[in-house]
Structure formats: structure tokens, C-alpha cells
CSV table of C-alpha atoms in Angstrom, one decimal:
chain,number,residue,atom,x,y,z
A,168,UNK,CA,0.8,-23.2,-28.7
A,169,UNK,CA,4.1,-22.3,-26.9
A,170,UNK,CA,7.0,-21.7,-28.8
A,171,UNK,CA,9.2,-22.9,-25.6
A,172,UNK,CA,9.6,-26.3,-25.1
A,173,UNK,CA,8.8,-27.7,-21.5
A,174,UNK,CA,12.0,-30.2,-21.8
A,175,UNK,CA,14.2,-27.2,-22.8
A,176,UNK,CA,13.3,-25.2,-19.5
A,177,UNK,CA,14.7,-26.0,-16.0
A,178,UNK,CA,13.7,-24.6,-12.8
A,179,UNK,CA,15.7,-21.4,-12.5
A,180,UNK,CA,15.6,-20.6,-16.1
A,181,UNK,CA,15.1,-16.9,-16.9
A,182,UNK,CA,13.2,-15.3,-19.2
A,183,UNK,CA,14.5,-12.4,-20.9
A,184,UNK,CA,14.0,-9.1,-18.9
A,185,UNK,CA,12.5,-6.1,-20.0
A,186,UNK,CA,12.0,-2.1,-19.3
A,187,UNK,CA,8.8,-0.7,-20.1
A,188,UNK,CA,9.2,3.3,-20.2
A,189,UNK,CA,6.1,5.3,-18.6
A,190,UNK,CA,5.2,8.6,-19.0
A,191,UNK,CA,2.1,10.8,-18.4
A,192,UNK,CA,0.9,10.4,-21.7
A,193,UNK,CA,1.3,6.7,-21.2
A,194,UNK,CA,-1.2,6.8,-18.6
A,195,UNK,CA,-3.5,8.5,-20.2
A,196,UNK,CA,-3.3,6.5,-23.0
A,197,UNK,CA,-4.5,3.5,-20.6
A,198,UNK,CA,-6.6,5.6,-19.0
A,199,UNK,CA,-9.0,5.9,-22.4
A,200,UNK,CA,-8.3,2.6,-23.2
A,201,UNK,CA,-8.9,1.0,-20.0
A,202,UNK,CA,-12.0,2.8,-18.7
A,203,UNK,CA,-10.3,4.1,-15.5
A,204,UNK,CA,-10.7,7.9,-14.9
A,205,UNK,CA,-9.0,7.9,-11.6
A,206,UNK,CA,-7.6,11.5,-11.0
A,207,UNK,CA,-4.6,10.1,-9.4
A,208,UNK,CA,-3.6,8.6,-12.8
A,209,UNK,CA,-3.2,12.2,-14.6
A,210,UNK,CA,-4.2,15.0,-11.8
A,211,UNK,CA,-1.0,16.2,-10.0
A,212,UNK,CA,-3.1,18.4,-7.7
A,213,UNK,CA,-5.5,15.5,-6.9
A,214,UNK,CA,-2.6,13.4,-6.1
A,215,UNK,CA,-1.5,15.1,-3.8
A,216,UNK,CA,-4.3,15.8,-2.2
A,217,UNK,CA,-5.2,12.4,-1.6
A,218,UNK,CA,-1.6,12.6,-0.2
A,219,UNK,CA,0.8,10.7,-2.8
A,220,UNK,CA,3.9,11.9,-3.9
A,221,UNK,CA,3.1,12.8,-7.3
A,222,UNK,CA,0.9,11.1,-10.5
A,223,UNK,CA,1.0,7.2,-10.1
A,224,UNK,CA,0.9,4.6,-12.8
A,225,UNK,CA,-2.3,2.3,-12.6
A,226,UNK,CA,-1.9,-0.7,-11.1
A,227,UNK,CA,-3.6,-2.6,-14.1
A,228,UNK,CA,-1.1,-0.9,-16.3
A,229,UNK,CA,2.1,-2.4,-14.0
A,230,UNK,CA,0.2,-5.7,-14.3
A,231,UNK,CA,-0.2,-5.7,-18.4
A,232,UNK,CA,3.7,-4.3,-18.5
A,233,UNK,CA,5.1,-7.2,-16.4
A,234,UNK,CA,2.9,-10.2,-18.2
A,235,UNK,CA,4.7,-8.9,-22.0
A,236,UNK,CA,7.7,-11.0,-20.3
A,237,UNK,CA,6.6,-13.9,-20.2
A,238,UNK,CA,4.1,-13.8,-23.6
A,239,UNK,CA,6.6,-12.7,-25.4
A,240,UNK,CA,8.9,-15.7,-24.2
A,241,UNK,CA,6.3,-18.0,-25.3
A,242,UNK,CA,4.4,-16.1,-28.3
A,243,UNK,CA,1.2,-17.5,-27.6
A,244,UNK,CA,-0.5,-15.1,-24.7
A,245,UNK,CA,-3.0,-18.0,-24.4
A,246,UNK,CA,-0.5,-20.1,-22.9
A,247,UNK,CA,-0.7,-18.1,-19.5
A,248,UNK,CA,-3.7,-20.5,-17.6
A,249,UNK,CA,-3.3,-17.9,-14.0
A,250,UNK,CA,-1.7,-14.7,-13.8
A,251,UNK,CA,-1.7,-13.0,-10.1
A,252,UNK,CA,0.2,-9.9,-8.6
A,253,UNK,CA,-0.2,-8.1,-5.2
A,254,UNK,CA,0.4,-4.0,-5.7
A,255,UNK,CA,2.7,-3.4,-2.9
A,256,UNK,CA,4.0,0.3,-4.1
A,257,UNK,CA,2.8,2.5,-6.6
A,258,UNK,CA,4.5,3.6,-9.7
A,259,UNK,CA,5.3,7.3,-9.3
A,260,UNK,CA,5.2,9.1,-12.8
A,261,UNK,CA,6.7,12.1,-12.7
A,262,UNK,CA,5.8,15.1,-15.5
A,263,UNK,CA,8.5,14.8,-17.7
A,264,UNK,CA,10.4,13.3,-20.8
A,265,UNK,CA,11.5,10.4,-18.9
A,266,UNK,CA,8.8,9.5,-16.8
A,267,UNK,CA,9.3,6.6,-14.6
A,268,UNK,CA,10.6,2.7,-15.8
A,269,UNK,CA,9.0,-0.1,-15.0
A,270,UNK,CA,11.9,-2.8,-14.8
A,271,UNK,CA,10.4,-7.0,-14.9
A,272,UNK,CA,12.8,-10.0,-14.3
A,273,UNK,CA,11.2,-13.7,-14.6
A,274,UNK,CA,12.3,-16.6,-14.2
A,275,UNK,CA,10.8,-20.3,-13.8
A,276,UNK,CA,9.8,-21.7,-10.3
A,277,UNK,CA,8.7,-24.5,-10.5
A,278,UNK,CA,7.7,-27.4,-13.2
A,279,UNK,CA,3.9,-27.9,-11.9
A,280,UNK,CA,2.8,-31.3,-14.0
A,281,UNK,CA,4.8,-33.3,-16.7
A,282,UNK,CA,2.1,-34.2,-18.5
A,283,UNK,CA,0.3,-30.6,-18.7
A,284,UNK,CA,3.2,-29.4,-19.6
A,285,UNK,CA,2.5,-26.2,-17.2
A,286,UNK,CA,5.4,-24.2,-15.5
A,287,UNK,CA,4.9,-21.7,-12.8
A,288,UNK,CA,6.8,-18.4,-13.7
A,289,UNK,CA,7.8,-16.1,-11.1
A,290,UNK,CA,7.8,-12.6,-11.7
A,291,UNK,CA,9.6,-9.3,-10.3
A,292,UNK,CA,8.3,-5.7,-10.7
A,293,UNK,CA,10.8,-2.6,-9.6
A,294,UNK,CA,10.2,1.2,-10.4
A,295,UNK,CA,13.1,3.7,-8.9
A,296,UNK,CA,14.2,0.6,-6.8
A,297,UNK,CA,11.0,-0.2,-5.0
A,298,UNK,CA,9.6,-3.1,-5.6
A,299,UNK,CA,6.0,-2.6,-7.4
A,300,UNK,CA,4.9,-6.2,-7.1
A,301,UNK,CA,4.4,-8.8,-5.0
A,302,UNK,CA,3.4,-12.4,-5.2
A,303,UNK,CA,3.6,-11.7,-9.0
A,304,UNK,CA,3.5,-15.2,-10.6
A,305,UNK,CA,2.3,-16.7,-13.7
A,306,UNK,CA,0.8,-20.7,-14.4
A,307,UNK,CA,2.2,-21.3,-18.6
A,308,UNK,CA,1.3,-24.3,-20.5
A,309,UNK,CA,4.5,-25.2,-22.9
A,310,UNK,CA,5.0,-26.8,-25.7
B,161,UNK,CA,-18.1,1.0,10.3
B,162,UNK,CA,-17.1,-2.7,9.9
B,163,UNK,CA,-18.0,-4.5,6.3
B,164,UNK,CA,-21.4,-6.5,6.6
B,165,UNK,CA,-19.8,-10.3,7.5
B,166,UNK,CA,-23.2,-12.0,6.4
B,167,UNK,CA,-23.1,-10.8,2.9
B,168,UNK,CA,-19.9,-13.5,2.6
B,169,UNK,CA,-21.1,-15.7,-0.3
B,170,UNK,CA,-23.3,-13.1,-2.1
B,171,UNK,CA,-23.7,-13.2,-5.8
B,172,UNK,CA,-24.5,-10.6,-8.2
B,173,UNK,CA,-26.1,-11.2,-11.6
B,174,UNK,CA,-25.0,-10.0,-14.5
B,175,UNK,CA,-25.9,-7.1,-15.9
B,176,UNK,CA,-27.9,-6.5,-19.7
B,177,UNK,CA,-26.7,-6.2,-22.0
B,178,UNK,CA,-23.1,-8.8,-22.3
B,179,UNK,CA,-19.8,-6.8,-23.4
B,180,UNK,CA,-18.9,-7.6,-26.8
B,181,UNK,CA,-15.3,-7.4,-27.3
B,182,UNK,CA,-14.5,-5.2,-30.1
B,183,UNK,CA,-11.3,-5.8,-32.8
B,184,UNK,CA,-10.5,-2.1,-32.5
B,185,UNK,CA,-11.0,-2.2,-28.4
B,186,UNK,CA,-8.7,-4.7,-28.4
B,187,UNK,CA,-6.1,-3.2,-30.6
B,188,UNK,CA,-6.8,0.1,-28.8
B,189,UNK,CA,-5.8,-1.8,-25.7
B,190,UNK,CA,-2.6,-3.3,-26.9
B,191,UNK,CA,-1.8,-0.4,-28.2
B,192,UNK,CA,-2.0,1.5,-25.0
B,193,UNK,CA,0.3,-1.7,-23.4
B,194,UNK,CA,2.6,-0.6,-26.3
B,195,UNK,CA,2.3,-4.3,-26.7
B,196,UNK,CA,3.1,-5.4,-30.6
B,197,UNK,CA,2.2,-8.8,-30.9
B,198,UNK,CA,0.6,-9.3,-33.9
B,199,UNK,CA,-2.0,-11.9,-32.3
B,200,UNK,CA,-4.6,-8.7,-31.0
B,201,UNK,CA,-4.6,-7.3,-34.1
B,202,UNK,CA,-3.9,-9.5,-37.0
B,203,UNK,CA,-6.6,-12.2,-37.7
B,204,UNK,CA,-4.2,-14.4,-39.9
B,205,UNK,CA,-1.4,-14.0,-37.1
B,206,UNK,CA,-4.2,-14.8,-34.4
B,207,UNK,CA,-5.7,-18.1,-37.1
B,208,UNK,CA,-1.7,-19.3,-37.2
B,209,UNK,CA,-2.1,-19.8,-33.6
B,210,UNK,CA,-5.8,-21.5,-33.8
B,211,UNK,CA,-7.7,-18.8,-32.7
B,212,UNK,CA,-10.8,-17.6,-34.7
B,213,UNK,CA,-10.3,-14.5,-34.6
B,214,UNK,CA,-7.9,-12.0,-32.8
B,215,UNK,CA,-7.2,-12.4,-29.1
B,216,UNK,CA,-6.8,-9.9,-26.3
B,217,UNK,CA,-4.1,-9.2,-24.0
B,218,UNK,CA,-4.6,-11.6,-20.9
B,219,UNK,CA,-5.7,-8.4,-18.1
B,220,UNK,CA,-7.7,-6.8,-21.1
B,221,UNK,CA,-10.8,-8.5,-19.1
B,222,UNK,CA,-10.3,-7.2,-16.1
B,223,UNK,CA,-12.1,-3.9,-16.9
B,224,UNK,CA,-15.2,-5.8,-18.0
B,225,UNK,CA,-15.0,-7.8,-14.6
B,226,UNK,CA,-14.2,-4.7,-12.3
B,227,UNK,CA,-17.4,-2.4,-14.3
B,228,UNK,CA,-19.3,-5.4,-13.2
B,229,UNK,CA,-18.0,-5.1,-9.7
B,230,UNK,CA,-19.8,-1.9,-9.5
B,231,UNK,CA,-22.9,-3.8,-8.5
B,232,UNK,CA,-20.6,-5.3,-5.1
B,233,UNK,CA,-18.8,-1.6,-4.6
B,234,UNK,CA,-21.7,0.3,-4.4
B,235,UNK,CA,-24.3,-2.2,-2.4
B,236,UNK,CA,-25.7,-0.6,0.4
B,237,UNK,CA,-26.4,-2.9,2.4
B,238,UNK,CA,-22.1,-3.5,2.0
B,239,UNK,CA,-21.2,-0.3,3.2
B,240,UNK,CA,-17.9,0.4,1.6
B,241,UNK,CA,-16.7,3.5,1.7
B,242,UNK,CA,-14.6,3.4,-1.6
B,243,UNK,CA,-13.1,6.6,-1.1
B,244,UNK,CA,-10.7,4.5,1.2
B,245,UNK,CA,-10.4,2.0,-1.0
B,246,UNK,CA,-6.9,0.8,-2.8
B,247,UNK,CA,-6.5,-2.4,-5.0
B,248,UNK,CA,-4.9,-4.7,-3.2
B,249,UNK,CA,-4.3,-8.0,-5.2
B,250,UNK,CA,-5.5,-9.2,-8.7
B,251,UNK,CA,-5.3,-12.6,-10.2
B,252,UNK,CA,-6.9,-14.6,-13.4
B,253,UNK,CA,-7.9,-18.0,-14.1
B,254,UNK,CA,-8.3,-18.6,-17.7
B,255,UNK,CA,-10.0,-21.3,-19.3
B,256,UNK,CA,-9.4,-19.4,-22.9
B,257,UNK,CA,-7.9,-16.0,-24.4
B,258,UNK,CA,-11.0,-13.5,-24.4
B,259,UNK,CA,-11.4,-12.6,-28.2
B,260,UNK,CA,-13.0,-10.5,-30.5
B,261,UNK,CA,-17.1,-11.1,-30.8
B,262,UNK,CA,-16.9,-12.8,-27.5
B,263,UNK,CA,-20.0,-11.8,-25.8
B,264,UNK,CA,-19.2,-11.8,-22.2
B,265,UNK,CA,-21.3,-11.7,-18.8
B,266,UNK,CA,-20.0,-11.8,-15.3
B,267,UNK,CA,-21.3,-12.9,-12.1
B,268,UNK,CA,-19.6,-11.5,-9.2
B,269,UNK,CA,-19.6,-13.2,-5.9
B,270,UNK,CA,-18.4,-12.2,-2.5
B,271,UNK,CA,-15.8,-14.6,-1.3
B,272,UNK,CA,-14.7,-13.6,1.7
B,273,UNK,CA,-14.2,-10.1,4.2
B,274,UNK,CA,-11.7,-9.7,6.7
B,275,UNK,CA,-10.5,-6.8,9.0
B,276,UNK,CA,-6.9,-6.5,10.1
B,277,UNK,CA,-5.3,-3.3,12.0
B,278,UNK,CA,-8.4,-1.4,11.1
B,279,UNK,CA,-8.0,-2.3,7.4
B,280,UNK,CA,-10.5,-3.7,5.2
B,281,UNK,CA,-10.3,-6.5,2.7
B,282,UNK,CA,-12.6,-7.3,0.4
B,283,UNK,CA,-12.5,-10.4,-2.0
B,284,UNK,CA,-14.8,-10.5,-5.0
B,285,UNK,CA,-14.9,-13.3,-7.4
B,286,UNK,CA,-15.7,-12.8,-11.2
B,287,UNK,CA,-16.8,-15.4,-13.5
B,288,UNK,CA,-16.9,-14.4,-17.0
B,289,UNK,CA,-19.1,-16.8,-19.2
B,290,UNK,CA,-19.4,-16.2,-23.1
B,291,UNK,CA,-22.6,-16.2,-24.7
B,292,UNK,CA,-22.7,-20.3,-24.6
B,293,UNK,CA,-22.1,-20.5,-20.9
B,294,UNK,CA,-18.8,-21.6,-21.5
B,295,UNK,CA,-16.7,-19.7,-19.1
B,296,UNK,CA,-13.8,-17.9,-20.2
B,297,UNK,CA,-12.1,-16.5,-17.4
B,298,UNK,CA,-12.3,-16.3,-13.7
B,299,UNK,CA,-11.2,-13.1,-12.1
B,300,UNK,CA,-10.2,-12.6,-8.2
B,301,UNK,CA,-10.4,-9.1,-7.3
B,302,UNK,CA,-8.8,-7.6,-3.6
B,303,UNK,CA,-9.9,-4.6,-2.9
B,304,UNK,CA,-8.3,-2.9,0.6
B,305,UNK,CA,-10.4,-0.3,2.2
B,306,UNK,CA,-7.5,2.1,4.3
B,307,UNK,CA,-8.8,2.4,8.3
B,308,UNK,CA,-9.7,5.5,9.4
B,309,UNK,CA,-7.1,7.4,10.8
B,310,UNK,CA,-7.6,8.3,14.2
B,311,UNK,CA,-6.0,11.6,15.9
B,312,UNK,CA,-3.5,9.7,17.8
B,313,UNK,CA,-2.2,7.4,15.0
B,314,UNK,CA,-0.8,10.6,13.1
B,315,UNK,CA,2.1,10.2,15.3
B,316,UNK,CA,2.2,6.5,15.4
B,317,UNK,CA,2.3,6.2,11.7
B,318,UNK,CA,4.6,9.0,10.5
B,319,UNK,CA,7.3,8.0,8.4
């Protein structure tokens, strides 16, 4: 169960933002946890060679950063009925301290059905000002 | 070169044995998501919330649903060449959390292939049953194969 009320949410209403600080070891830390051995995820060499700017961020990692928004606004991650995202850029990581941020705003679109109690969240991705995700967007079931 | 049209609709079935979803995979998982909430890997945090046992992040599945994806990637008779291949869109229906000692199968389907400007799309439907037949989770994969570049479009494209 939600701990956000559907009454107490408007369309418009934003969720708190959040940063979520990526670095190589990051990725490799998905990468083992995750299954996905992609060489473009921790090979600088490969990346390049395949003709990207430097290491990129998995998509599926972007994805799982962006969702924490909105289950950590409602507590309960079984709240979220559809979550969908379009990768429009990658995330490039580069090899040091810092890494690269991935920055989510969200904010509610639309009330979907009174009686459901089911919101549709709307969701923005941005890494070194380009825009990571598209279409990024969320069904939640309130309390 | 073009993606075999008639295979639209195409199901695969899934393969032996199911996944079972592991406490520590999950926690693993969370962990690499530096995600804290106490629901993947506490059991009384999880029970507060009704669940039997710990729950999983909500894209934790896609793995499971990509690996059995595999069987659509590399059919022949398909004729993707993945080494073009970029993911294009993702997106999850969920009928319930996935959780630990779920026993999961998928069956993926081809739902629909499409060329524009040389590119390739590729939409592959996943739905993830437990070991009931109650399903779980319904996962829609895009998968864009890049076009060939030709000699000429080196100058066309640059940017």
C-alpha cells in the first residue's frame, strides 16, 4: 500500500527529485548483478571502437535510477502497475572520481481512474544536460 | 537484409528449467541500484507491506525476460544481426512485485517489425508466469537494429 494519498496529489504535483552518482565501478557493479557483460559498459577501448565517446551507463541501470523517485515517494515499489522509458542518449561515464550524474524530476500527469486510485507519473532523465529518457512514465496505484 | 515480416506473431516457449528468484540475487541487485529500501531485503519490512517474502526492484525482471529473449535474437530464420542492435524502448506491466522463491517462466512473442530509414525495429513481448500460471509481469522489449551505412551516407550523416 501507498503511503501517498490519491486525494492529497493534484495533477502537476512533484515528486521529490533526485541525483544518482555513477561511476565505473557503478557499472560494473550492475554489470555482475545484472547479467549484462556488454564491453561498452566497462571497455574504454571497445567503446570506442564501436564509435561512442567514451564507457556508457546501461540503459537498464538509467531505468532502475529513475523508477527510485517515484518508489521512494510512495514506499511500496508494488504500487508501480507500468513503468516505460524510451533510451534516447546514452549515459557517458567517464573514468574518474566523479563519474557522470544521472539527474530525475517527476511529477504527476494525469489522475487515470478515481476509483483505482492509479496516477500516471511522468518522468525526466538528464546526464551532462542531455536528456537520457524519453517517454519515461510510470502507472501508481495510491492510497 | 530486411527482418522476416511473416514471423510477426511468433511465440517462443519457455525454456527448462524456471528462474527462481534468489533473496541474496535480489539484495545483490538492490544493492547494485544503491537502492536502500528495506522491502528487497528485509522479510519483516517486506510482511509490513503484505508481501510473503522480500520483493524485488520493479526492472529486476527484466534480465530474466531479456535471457529468455535469446531464443527471438538468435532465430535464424529472424536474421538479426545483433551486432547492430541498440535497445530502443522498455516498458512493464505488472500484475505483482516479482519476489523471492518466485519460480518464473517466460514466453516471448513477436509483436510486431517495422523498417524506417533503413532502421530496424523489433518488438518482443514477454509474459512471465509464476510456477501457478499466475502471471506476474508482462515485459515489452524494443530492440533497434542500426541500418547499414552505406559509403555515401558518411557525408550525409556527419555531425
Amino acid at each position: 500500500m501507498a503511503r501517498i494519498a490519491y486525494a492529497d496529489v493534484e495533477v502537476g504535483t512533484e515528486l521529490p527529485g533526485a541525483s544518482f552518482p555513477v561511476t565505473r565501478e557503478t557499472l560494473v557493479r550492475y554489470a555482475g548483478a545484472s547479467g549484462d557483460f556488454n564491453p561498452i559498459h566497462w571497455n574504454e577501448r571497445f567503446a570506442r571502437e564501436v564509435g561512442l565517446p567514451d564507457v556508457i551507463a546501461h540503459g537498464m541501470f538509467t531505468m532502475a535510477e529513475a523508477i527510485r523517485v517515484v518508489t521512494d515517494w510512495v514506499g511500496d515499489p508494488g504500487a508501480v502497475l507500468e513503468y516505460g522509458v524510451r533510451f534516447t542518449k546514452p549515459v557517458v561515464v567517464p573514468d574518474d572520481e566523479k563519474g557522470a550524474l544521472i539527474e530525475v524530476s517527476a511529477k504527476v500527469a494525469a489522475k487515470l481512474d478515481d476509483e483505482a486510485r492509479t496516477v500516471r507519473v511522468d518522468l525526466s532523465a538528464h546526464s551532462a544536460g542531455q536528456k537520457v529518457l524519453g517517454l519515461a512514465r510510470a502507472v501508481v496505484r495510491l492510497a | 537484409m530486411a527482418l522476416d515480416q511473416s514471423l510477426v506473431g511468433r511465440s517462443y516457449p519457455p525454456v527448462e528449467p524456471p528462474y527462481e528468484v534468489g533473496r541474496e540475487k535480489i539484495r545483490e541487485f538492490a544493492a547494485a541500484i544503491g537502492d536502500g529500501n528495506p522491502v528487497y531485503t528485509d522479510r519483516e519490512a517486506a510482511g509490513e507491506l503484505g508481501y510473503p517474502d522480500v520483493i524485488a526492484p520493479p526492472t529486476f525482471v527484466f534480465s530474466i525476460a531479456f535471457q529468455a529473449a535469446q531464443q527471438v535474437i538468435q532465430d535464424p530464420e529472424l536474421g538479426l544481426d545483433y551486432s547492430r542492435v541498440v535497445h530502443g524502448d522498455q516498458r512493464f506491466e505488472y500484475a505483482r512485485p516479482v519476489r523471492a522463491g518466485d519460480r518464473l517462466s517466460v514466453t516471448s512473442t513477436i509483436e510486431s517489425i517495422a523498417s524506417r530509414a533503413g532502421n530496424e525495429f523489433l518488438d518482443v513481448r514477454g509474459e512471465v508466469v509464476d510456477e501457478s500460471g499466475e502471471r506476474v509481469v508482462t515485459t515489452f522489449l524494443k530492440l533497434v537494429a542500426r541500418r547499414v551505412e552505406q559509403p555515401q551516407d558518411s557525408t550525409e550523416e556527419g555531425k
